[in-house]
Amino acid sequence: MKILVIEDDLTTREFVARGLREHGFVVDEAEDGHQGLMMATSCEYQLIVLDRMLPQLDGLKVLAALRATENHTPVLILSAMDSVEDRVVGLTAGSDDYLTKPFALAELVARAKILVKRNQLVAIVSSEYSYDDLRLDIKSHRVWRGTRLINLQQKEFLLLQYLMEHVESVVSRMSLFESVWSYHFDPKTNVIDVHIANLRKKLELEGEPSLIHTVRGAGYVLRRV
């Protein structure tokens, strides 16, 4: 299991890298955004631990560049920017988790293990889901409605995948947080509402029947009414 740690603070980087190595991970280190992006795109990693404030290239720009090239390696953002708004920005930018500084090493390692394990499970489950005229392919990371190819961000893709795995069943906000963001509590943000709204816009063009529905007080459901 190989992890890339992109962190400009030497003390923090060595602390994180040492802790991950003690738990059996192979760790590469990068000290700025440009170096980190080059390493992330030239080698296969199971996880990227990414500082948000980096020299040369900002962490969110590194993340955007990775997602633009369809690199879907799980990303755990580390940041001293700890407001709700900062966390929402980091999550909606395409990260898989967001951990604020200062942090406990045990928590970081636990989150890293969850993200790596989840990514492994995605690789071994059925590679394709379909419902009505909607089709999702995990291997190619593509979604179609009829013959129309739909471009989704990482979190939108994972949300849709979860809904298709539980098609016609109401899924709660908590289950979405746990499966897509690895949160075992509701962080009291509107991040899910934002992603669901964006997903609906992309899936449901004018004249196309709605597929994602809100069940007030319960959650969301994928079904054709």
Short mmCIF file of C-alpha atoms in Angstrom, two decimals:
data_model
loop_
_atom_site.label_atom_id
_atom_site.label_comp_id
_atom_site.label_asym_id
_atom_site.label_seq_id
_atom_site.Cartn_x
_atom_site.Cartn_y
_atom_site.Cartn_z
CA MET A 1 0.00 0.00 0.00
CA LYS A 2 1.64 3.21 -1.22
CA ILE A 3 0.76 6.69 0.05
CA LEU A 4 2.00 10.08 -1.13
CA VAL A 5 2.30 12.81 1.52
CA ILE A 6 2.43 16.34 0.07
CA GLU A 7 3.29 18.72 2.92
CA ASP A 8 5.69 21.68 2.99
CA ASP A 9 6.25 21.70 6.76
CA LEU A 10 9.13 19.29 7.37
CA THR A 11 8.14 18.44 10.96
CA THR A 12 4.54 17.65 10.00
CA ARG A 13 5.56 15.72 6.89
CA GLU A 14 8.02 13.52 8.76
CA PHE A 15 5.52 13.00 11.59
CA VAL A 16 2.81 11.84 9.17
CA ALA A 17 5.15 9.74 7.04
CA ARG A 18 6.67 8.00 10.04
CA GLY A 19 3.26 7.21 11.52
CA LEU A 20 1.98 5.73 8.26
CA ARG A 21 5.13 3.65 7.79
CA GLU A 22 4.74 2.26 11.31
CA HIS A 23 1.32 0.96 10.18
CA GLY A 24 2.69 -0.86 7.15
CA PHE A 25 2.35 1.73 4.41
CA VAL A 26 5.04 2.63 1.89
CA VAL A 27 5.29 6.42 1.89
CA ASP A 28 6.67 8.91 -0.64
CA GLU A 29 7.10 12.55 0.33
CA ALA A 30 6.79 15.83 -1.58
CA GLU A 31 7.55 19.27 -0.15
CA ASP A 32 5.59 21.52 -2.52
CA GLY A 33 2.57 21.41 -4.80
CA HIS A 34 4.46 21.19 -8.08
CA GLN A 35 6.62 18.28 -6.93
CA GLY A 36 3.59 16.57 -5.44
CA LEU A 37 1.57 16.85 -8.64
CA MET A 38 4.43 15.45 -10.72
CA MET A 39 4.80 12.48 -8.36
CA ALA A 40 1.04 11.89 -8.14
CA THR A 41 0.72 11.71 -11.92
CA SER A 42 3.79 9.56 -12.51
CA CYS A 43 3.21 6.81 -9.93
CA GLU A 44 0.21 4.83 -8.71
CA TYR A 45 -0.80 5.54 -5.10
CA GLN A 46 -3.59 4.16 -2.95
CA LEU A 47 -3.96 7.48 -1.13
CA ILE A 48 -2.68 11.06 -1.30
CA VAL A 49 -2.39 13.08 1.92
CA LEU A 50 -2.47 16.69 0.72
CA ASP A 51 -1.75 19.88 2.61
CA ARG A 52 -4.02 22.70 1.47
CA MET A 53 -1.54 25.59 1.79
CA LEU A 54 1.50 24.69 -0.33
CA PRO A 55 4.28 26.64 -2.07
CA GLN A 56 4.65 26.50 -5.86
CA LEU A 57 1.11 25.17 -6.34
CA ASP A 58 -1.80 25.44 -3.91
CA GLY A 59 -3.25 22.17 -2.61
CA LEU A 60 -6.68 22.76 -4.14
CA LYS A 61 -5.02 23.45 -7.50
CA VAL A 62 -3.13 20.17 -7.18
CA LEU A 63 -6.42 18.43 -6.48
CA ALA A 64 -8.14 20.14 -9.42
CA ALA A 65 -5.32 19.13 -11.75
CA LEU A 66 -5.55 15.51 -10.62
CA ARG A 67 -9.31 15.31 -11.10
CA ALA A 68 -9.07 17.07 -14.48
CA THR A 69 -6.82 14.25 -15.69
CA GLU A 70 -9.30 11.66 -14.31
CA ASN A 71 -6.93 10.64 -11.53
CA HIS A 72 -9.34 9.33 -8.91
CA THR A 73 -6.84 8.38 -6.22
CA PRO A 74 -8.45 9.07 -2.81
CA VAL A 75 -7.27 12.39 -1.34
CA LEU A 76 -7.20 13.31 2.34
CA ILE A 77 -6.73 17.05 2.83
CA LEU A 78 -4.77 18.31 5.84
CA SER A 79 -5.35 21.96 6.69
CA ALA A 80 -5.23 24.53 9.46
CA MET A 81 -8.22 26.15 7.75
CA ASP A 82 -10.90 24.69 9.99
CA SER A 83 -14.12 26.65 9.43
CA VAL A 84 -17.23 24.89 8.10
CA GLU A 85 -16.89 26.89 4.88
CA ASP A 86 -13.26 25.79 4.46
CA ARG A 87 -14.19 22.13 4.94
CA VAL A 88 -17.07 22.42 2.47
CA VAL A 89 -14.77 23.99 -0.13
CA GLY A 90 -12.23 21.21 0.32
CA LEU A 91 -14.82 18.46 0.07
CA THR A 92 -16.67 19.89 -2.89
CA ALA A 93 -13.36 20.40 -4.70
CA GLY A 94 -13.05 16.64 -4.98
CA SER A 95 -11.28 15.48 -1.82
CA ASP A 96 -12.44 12.32 -0.07
CA ASP A 97 -11.84 13.52 3.47
CA TYR A 98 -10.73 16.67 5.33
CA LEU A 99 -8.72 16.66 8.56
CA THR A 100 -7.92 19.89 10.37
CA LYS A 101 -4.64 20.74 12.10
CA PRO A 102 -3.65 20.07 14.81
CA PHE A 103 -4.67 16.43 14.51
CA ALA A 104 -4.07 13.15 16.30
CA LEU A 105 -1.90 10.73 14.35
CA ALA A 106 -4.18 7.84 15.34
CA GLU A 107 -7.13 9.60 13.69
CA LEU A 108 -5.18 10.31 10.51
CA VAL A 109 -4.07 6.66 10.26
CA ALA A 110 -7.63 5.45 10.88
CA ARG A 111 -9.02 7.71 8.15
CA ALA A 112 -6.25 6.65 5.77
CA LYS A 113 -7.07 2.97 6.32
CA ILE A 114 -10.78 3.61 5.70
CA LEU A 115 -10.11 5.45 2.43
CA VAL A 116 -7.68 2.81 1.16
CA LYS A 117 -10.04 -0.03 2.09
CA ARG A 118 -13.02 1.67 0.47
CA ASN A 119 -11.06 2.20 -2.71
CA GLN A 120 -10.08 -1.49 -2.77
CA LEU A 121 -13.70 -2.57 -2.30
CA VAL A 122 -14.79 -0.38 -5.21
CA ALA A 123 -12.27 -2.17 -7.40
CA ILE A 124 -13.69 -5.63 -6.71
CA VAL A 125 -17.45 -5.00 -6.80
CA SER A 126 -19.52 -5.17 -9.96
CA SER A 127 -18.06 -2.73 -12.44
CA GLU A 128 -21.36 -1.58 -13.94
CA TYR A 129 -24.78 -0.51 -12.68
CA SER A 130 -27.85 0.37 -14.70
CA TYR A 131 -31.35 1.65 -13.93
CA ASP A 132 -33.93 2.86 -16.41
CA ASP A 133 -31.87 4.69 -19.07
CA LEU A 134 -29.03 5.45 -16.60
CA ARG A 135 -25.76 3.49 -16.71
CA LEU A 136 -22.67 3.81 -14.51
CA ASP A 137 -19.36 2.08 -15.23
CA ILE A 138 -16.84 1.97 -12.38
CA LYS A 139 -13.84 0.83 -14.40
CA SER A 140 -14.04 3.66 -16.93
CA HIS A 141 -15.53 6.09 -14.36
CA ARG A 142 -18.24 7.09 -16.84
CA VAL A 143 -21.96 7.68 -16.62
CA TRP A 144 -24.52 7.71 -19.44
CA ARG A 145 -28.17 8.65 -19.61
CA GLY A 146 -29.35 7.02 -22.79
CA THR A 147 -26.60 7.82 -25.26
CA ARG A 148 -25.57 11.02 -23.49
CA LEU A 149 -22.21 10.85 -21.68
CA ILE A 150 -22.31 12.79 -18.40
CA ASN A 151 -19.20 14.31 -16.82
CA LEU A 152 -19.29 13.95 -13.02
CA GLN A 153 -16.91 15.04 -10.28
CA GLN A 154 -15.56 12.34 -7.97
CA LYS A 155 -18.03 12.94 -5.15
CA GLU A 156 -20.97 13.18 -7.57
CA PHE A 157 -19.90 9.87 -9.08
CA LEU A 158 -19.67 8.19 -5.65
CA LEU A 159 -23.05 9.59 -4.60
CA LEU A 160 -24.68 8.27 -7.75
CA GLN A 161 -22.95 4.92 -7.36
CA TYR A 162 -24.28 4.59 -3.80
CA LEU A 163 -27.80 5.52 -4.93
CA MET A 164 -27.63 2.97 -7.75
CA GLU A 165 -26.39 0.31 -5.33
CA HIS A 166 -29.53 1.01 -3.27
CA VAL A 167 -31.89 1.76 -6.13
CA GLU A 168 -35.53 2.47 -5.14
CA SER A 169 -34.53 2.40 -1.46
CA VAL A 170 -34.42 5.59 0.61
CA VAL A 171 -30.87 6.29 1.83
CA SER A 172 -30.26 8.62 4.75
CA ARG A 173 -27.90 11.58 4.88
CA MET A 174 -25.88 9.71 7.51
CA SER A 175 -25.36 6.70 5.25
CA LEU A 176 -24.18 9.04 2.47
CA PHE A 177 -21.74 10.78 4.80
CA GLU A 178 -20.37 7.42 5.95
CA SER A 179 -20.03 5.90 2.49
CA VAL A 180 -18.86 8.93 0.49
CA TRP A 181 -17.05 11.11 3.04
CA SER A 182 -16.17 8.49 5.69
CA TYR A 183 -17.85 10.62 8.37
CA HIS A 184 -19.61 8.69 11.10
CA PHE A 185 -21.46 11.82 12.19
CA ASP A 186 -23.36 14.63 10.46
CA PRO A 187 -20.91 17.57 10.14
CA LYS A 188 -23.88 19.97 9.92
CA THR A 189 -23.06 21.33 6.47
CA ASN A 190 -25.05 21.51 3.25
CA VAL A 191 -22.36 19.65 1.31
CA ILE A 192 -24.69 16.75 0.43
CA ASP A 193 -27.46 19.12 -0.69
CA VAL A 194 -24.99 20.95 -2.96
CA HIS A 195 -23.72 17.72 -4.53
CA ILE A 196 -27.23 16.28 -4.98
CA ALA A 197 -28.38 19.53 -6.63
CA ASN A 198 -25.41 19.48 -9.01
CA LEU A 199 -25.98 15.81 -9.76
CA ARG A 200 -29.64 16.43 -10.60
CA LYS A 201 -28.73 19.24 -13.00
CA LYS A 202 -26.35 16.96 -14.88
CA LEU A 203 -28.64 13.92 -14.95
CA GLU A 204 -31.96 15.63 -15.66
CA LEU A 205 -31.94 17.88 -18.71
CA GLU A 206 -35.15 19.56 -19.86
CA GLY A 207 -37.75 16.98 -20.78
CA GLU A 208 -36.02 14.09 -19.03
CA PRO A 209 -37.89 12.46 -16.13
CA SER A 210 -36.51 13.08 -12.64
CA LEU A 211 -34.62 10.17 -11.10
CA ILE A 212 -33.26 11.50 -7.79
CA HIS A 213 -35.93 12.45 -5.27
CA THR A 214 -35.80 13.97 -1.80
CA VAL A 215 -37.80 12.17 0.87
CA ARG A 216 -38.43 14.84 3.48
CA GLY A 217 -36.99 13.90 6.86
CA ALA A 218 -35.59 10.60 5.55
CA GLY A 219 -33.03 11.15 2.79
CA TYR A 220 -32.86 10.52 -0.95
CA VAL A 221 -33.98 7.83 -3.35
CA LEU A 222 -33.17 6.92 -6.95
CA ARG A 223 -36.36 5.89 -8.73
CA ARG A 224 -38.51 6.81 -11.66
CA VAL A 225 -41.88 8.06 -10.49
#
